[in-house]
Amino acid sequence: MIAVVFSFMALEAYVNVIGPRLDPLWPPDFKAEKKYFGRLNARGTIKKINYAARLAGLKPFSEHERPLKTIVALRELRHALAHARPGLEQAALRELASPGFAAMALCDVEELAGTLHAATLRTLAERGDCPEDALHLDPRPFG
């Protein structure tokens, strides 16, 4: 369970790394982020993923299809654990903690990160704005 929750957090952090490369106005801190993304109707990790995807030239990922559907479930698991509020039934928590879900979740996180990574590099290269260190953004740790 810890691994899948951390995979969600790592994906969120990865979006926060590529975001400023795609959007020079991407806010530098959480306080500014709430205001900026609130105006764009892009608050929250799922909406930020799709905002970064759009900036990278991708169509939005659907919350009703994998891989983003899995990421939504990971967000719910993270919130249930981090905020210690009852919300998910025990059966739902057991399923999200199962080895089968963990394997699928890690696969989906890796797929989404890899797709974002390739599109980000392509977009930066097309702009002629591909800093040397951007080539070292490597999503493989998600796998």
Short mmCIF file of C-alpha atoms in Angstrom, two decimals:
data_model
loop_
_atom_site.label_atom_id
_atom_site.label_comp_id
_atom_site.label_asym_id
_atom_site.label_seq_id
_atom_site.Cartn_x
_atom_site.Cartn_y
_atom_site.Cartn_z
CA MET A 1 0.00 0.00 0.00
CA ILE A 2 2.84 2.36 0.85
CA ALA A 3 4.46 1.79 -2.55
CA VAL A 4 1.31 2.63 -4.49
CA VAL A 5 0.63 5.74 -2.41
CA PHE A 6 4.21 6.86 -2.96
CA SER A 7 3.86 6.22 -6.70
CA PHE A 8 0.96 8.70 -6.72
CA MET A 9 3.02 11.23 -4.79
CA ALA A 10 5.98 10.71 -7.12
CA LEU A 11 3.75 11.30 -10.15
CA GLU A 12 2.45 14.50 -8.58
CA ALA A 13 6.02 15.63 -7.91
CA TYR A 14 7.00 14.77 -11.48
CA VAL A 15 4.18 16.95 -12.84
CA ASN A 16 5.46 19.75 -10.60
CA VAL A 17 8.92 19.35 -12.18
CA ILE A 18 7.79 19.35 -15.82
CA GLY A 19 5.06 21.96 -15.28
CA PRO A 20 7.36 24.99 -15.12
CA ARG A 21 9.22 23.76 -18.20
CA LEU A 22 5.93 23.72 -20.11
CA ASP A 23 4.38 26.86 -18.60
CA PRO A 24 6.73 29.66 -17.50
CA LEU A 25 3.96 31.04 -15.27
CA TRP A 26 3.63 27.77 -13.31
CA PRO A 27 3.64 28.94 -9.69
CA PRO A 28 6.70 28.30 -7.54
CA ASP A 29 4.90 27.40 -4.31
CA PHE A 30 1.69 25.87 -3.01
CA LYS A 31 0.10 29.16 -1.92
CA ALA A 32 0.55 30.73 -5.36
CA GLU A 33 -0.40 27.43 -6.99
CA LYS A 34 -3.87 27.42 -5.42
CA LYS A 35 -4.61 30.87 -6.82
CA TYR A 36 -3.10 30.22 -10.27
CA PHE A 37 -4.70 26.85 -10.86
CA GLY A 38 -7.98 28.01 -9.35
CA ARG A 39 -8.26 30.63 -12.10
CA LEU A 40 -7.55 27.96 -14.72
CA ASN A 41 -10.00 25.47 -13.18
CA ALA A 42 -7.02 23.15 -12.87
CA ARG A 43 -6.71 22.75 -9.09
CA GLY A 44 -5.84 19.36 -7.75
CA THR A 45 -3.44 16.73 -8.94
CA ILE A 46 -5.72 15.15 -11.54
CA LYS A 47 -6.50 18.48 -13.18
CA LYS A 48 -2.82 19.48 -13.06
CA ILE A 49 -1.90 16.22 -14.82
CA ASN A 50 -4.33 17.06 -17.61
CA TYR A 51 -3.15 20.68 -17.73
CA ALA A 52 0.45 19.53 -18.16
CA ALA A 53 -0.69 16.99 -20.76
CA ARG A 54 -2.45 19.72 -22.74
CA LEU A 55 0.64 21.95 -22.57
CA ALA A 56 2.68 19.01 -23.88
CA GLY A 57 0.32 18.58 -26.83
CA LEU A 58 -1.63 15.59 -25.54
CA LYS A 59 -5.38 15.11 -25.36
CA PRO A 60 -6.68 15.06 -21.80
CA PHE A 61 -6.62 11.71 -20.05
CA SER A 62 -10.07 10.43 -19.08
CA GLU A 63 -10.83 9.95 -15.41
CA HIS A 64 -13.00 7.00 -16.49
CA GLU A 65 -10.26 5.08 -18.30
CA ARG A 66 -6.89 3.73 -17.35
CA PRO A 67 -4.32 5.00 -16.68
CA LEU A 68 -5.91 8.12 -15.14
CA LYS A 69 -8.77 6.14 -13.59
CA THR A 70 -6.17 4.27 -11.55
CA ILE A 71 -4.47 7.54 -10.57
CA VAL A 72 -7.84 8.82 -9.30
CA ALA A 73 -8.15 5.70 -7.12
CA LEU A 74 -4.61 6.27 -5.82
CA ARG A 75 -5.53 9.85 -4.93
CA GLU A 76 -8.50 8.59 -2.93
CA LEU A 77 -6.32 6.04 -1.15
CA ARG A 78 -3.74 8.72 -0.37
CA HIS A 79 -6.41 11.05 0.99
CA ALA A 80 -7.98 8.31 3.11
CA LEU A 81 -4.61 7.47 4.65
CA ALA A 82 -3.18 10.99 4.94
CA HIS A 83 -6.25 12.58 6.46
CA ALA A 84 -7.33 9.60 8.57
CA ARG A 85 -10.96 10.21 7.81
CA PRO A 86 -13.35 7.42 7.20
CA GLY A 87 -14.58 7.58 3.65
CA LEU A 88 -13.48 4.47 1.90
CA GLU A 89 -15.12 1.32 3.12
CA GLN A 90 -12.85 -1.42 4.40
CA ALA A 91 -13.57 -3.55 1.30
CA ALA A 92 -12.45 -0.70 -0.96
CA LEU A 93 -9.28 -0.21 1.08
CA ARG A 94 -8.54 -3.95 0.94
CA GLU A 95 -8.91 -3.93 -2.85
CA LEU A 96 -6.66 -0.87 -3.22
CA ALA A 97 -4.10 -2.59 -0.99
CA SER A 98 -4.18 -5.86 -2.94
CA PRO A 99 -1.13 -7.09 -4.86
CA GLY A 100 -3.17 -7.14 -8.09
CA PHE A 101 -4.15 -3.48 -7.75
CA ALA A 102 -0.60 -2.52 -6.75
CA ALA A 103 0.85 -4.11 -9.89
CA MET A 104 -1.75 -2.42 -12.10
CA ALA A 105 -1.28 0.93 -10.33
CA LEU A 106 2.48 0.93 -10.74
CA CYS A 107 2.07 0.02 -14.41
CA ASP A 108 -0.46 2.82 -14.95
CA VAL A 109 1.66 5.41 -13.13
CA GLU A 110 4.67 4.41 -15.22
CA GLU A 111 2.61 4.58 -18.43
CA LEU A 112 1.20 8.01 -17.65
CA ALA A 113 4.58 9.38 -16.55
CA GLY A 114 6.25 7.97 -19.66
CA THR A 115 3.61 9.47 -21.94
CA LEU A 116 3.94 12.88 -20.26
CA HIS A 117 7.72 12.63 -20.38
CA ALA A 118 7.90 11.86 -24.10
CA ALA A 119 5.38 14.60 -24.95
CA THR A 120 7.20 17.13 -22.74
CA LEU A 121 10.55 16.43 -24.39
CA ARG A 122 8.95 16.64 -27.85
CA THR A 123 7.22 19.93 -27.02
CA LEU A 124 10.35 21.48 -25.56
CA ALA A 125 12.40 20.38 -28.57
CA GLU A 126 9.80 21.85 -30.97
CA ARG A 127 10.04 25.16 -29.12
CA GLY A 128 13.81 25.02 -29.29
CA ASP A 129 13.66 25.27 -25.53
CA CYS A 130 15.06 21.97 -24.38
CA PRO A 131 17.44 22.63 -21.50
CA GLU A 132 20.20 20.07 -21.16
CA ASP A 133 18.86 18.85 -17.85
CA ALA A 134 15.41 18.17 -19.38
CA LEU A 135 16.90 15.16 -21.09
CA HIS A 136 17.68 13.80 -17.66
CA LEU A 137 14.07 13.92 -16.54
CA ASP A 138 13.64 10.20 -16.37
CA PRO A 139 10.31 8.61 -15.46
CA ARG A 140 11.81 5.13 -15.03
CA PRO A 141 11.83 5.35 -11.22
CA PHE A 142 8.03 5.08 -11.42
CA GLY A 143 8.28 1.49 -12.64
#
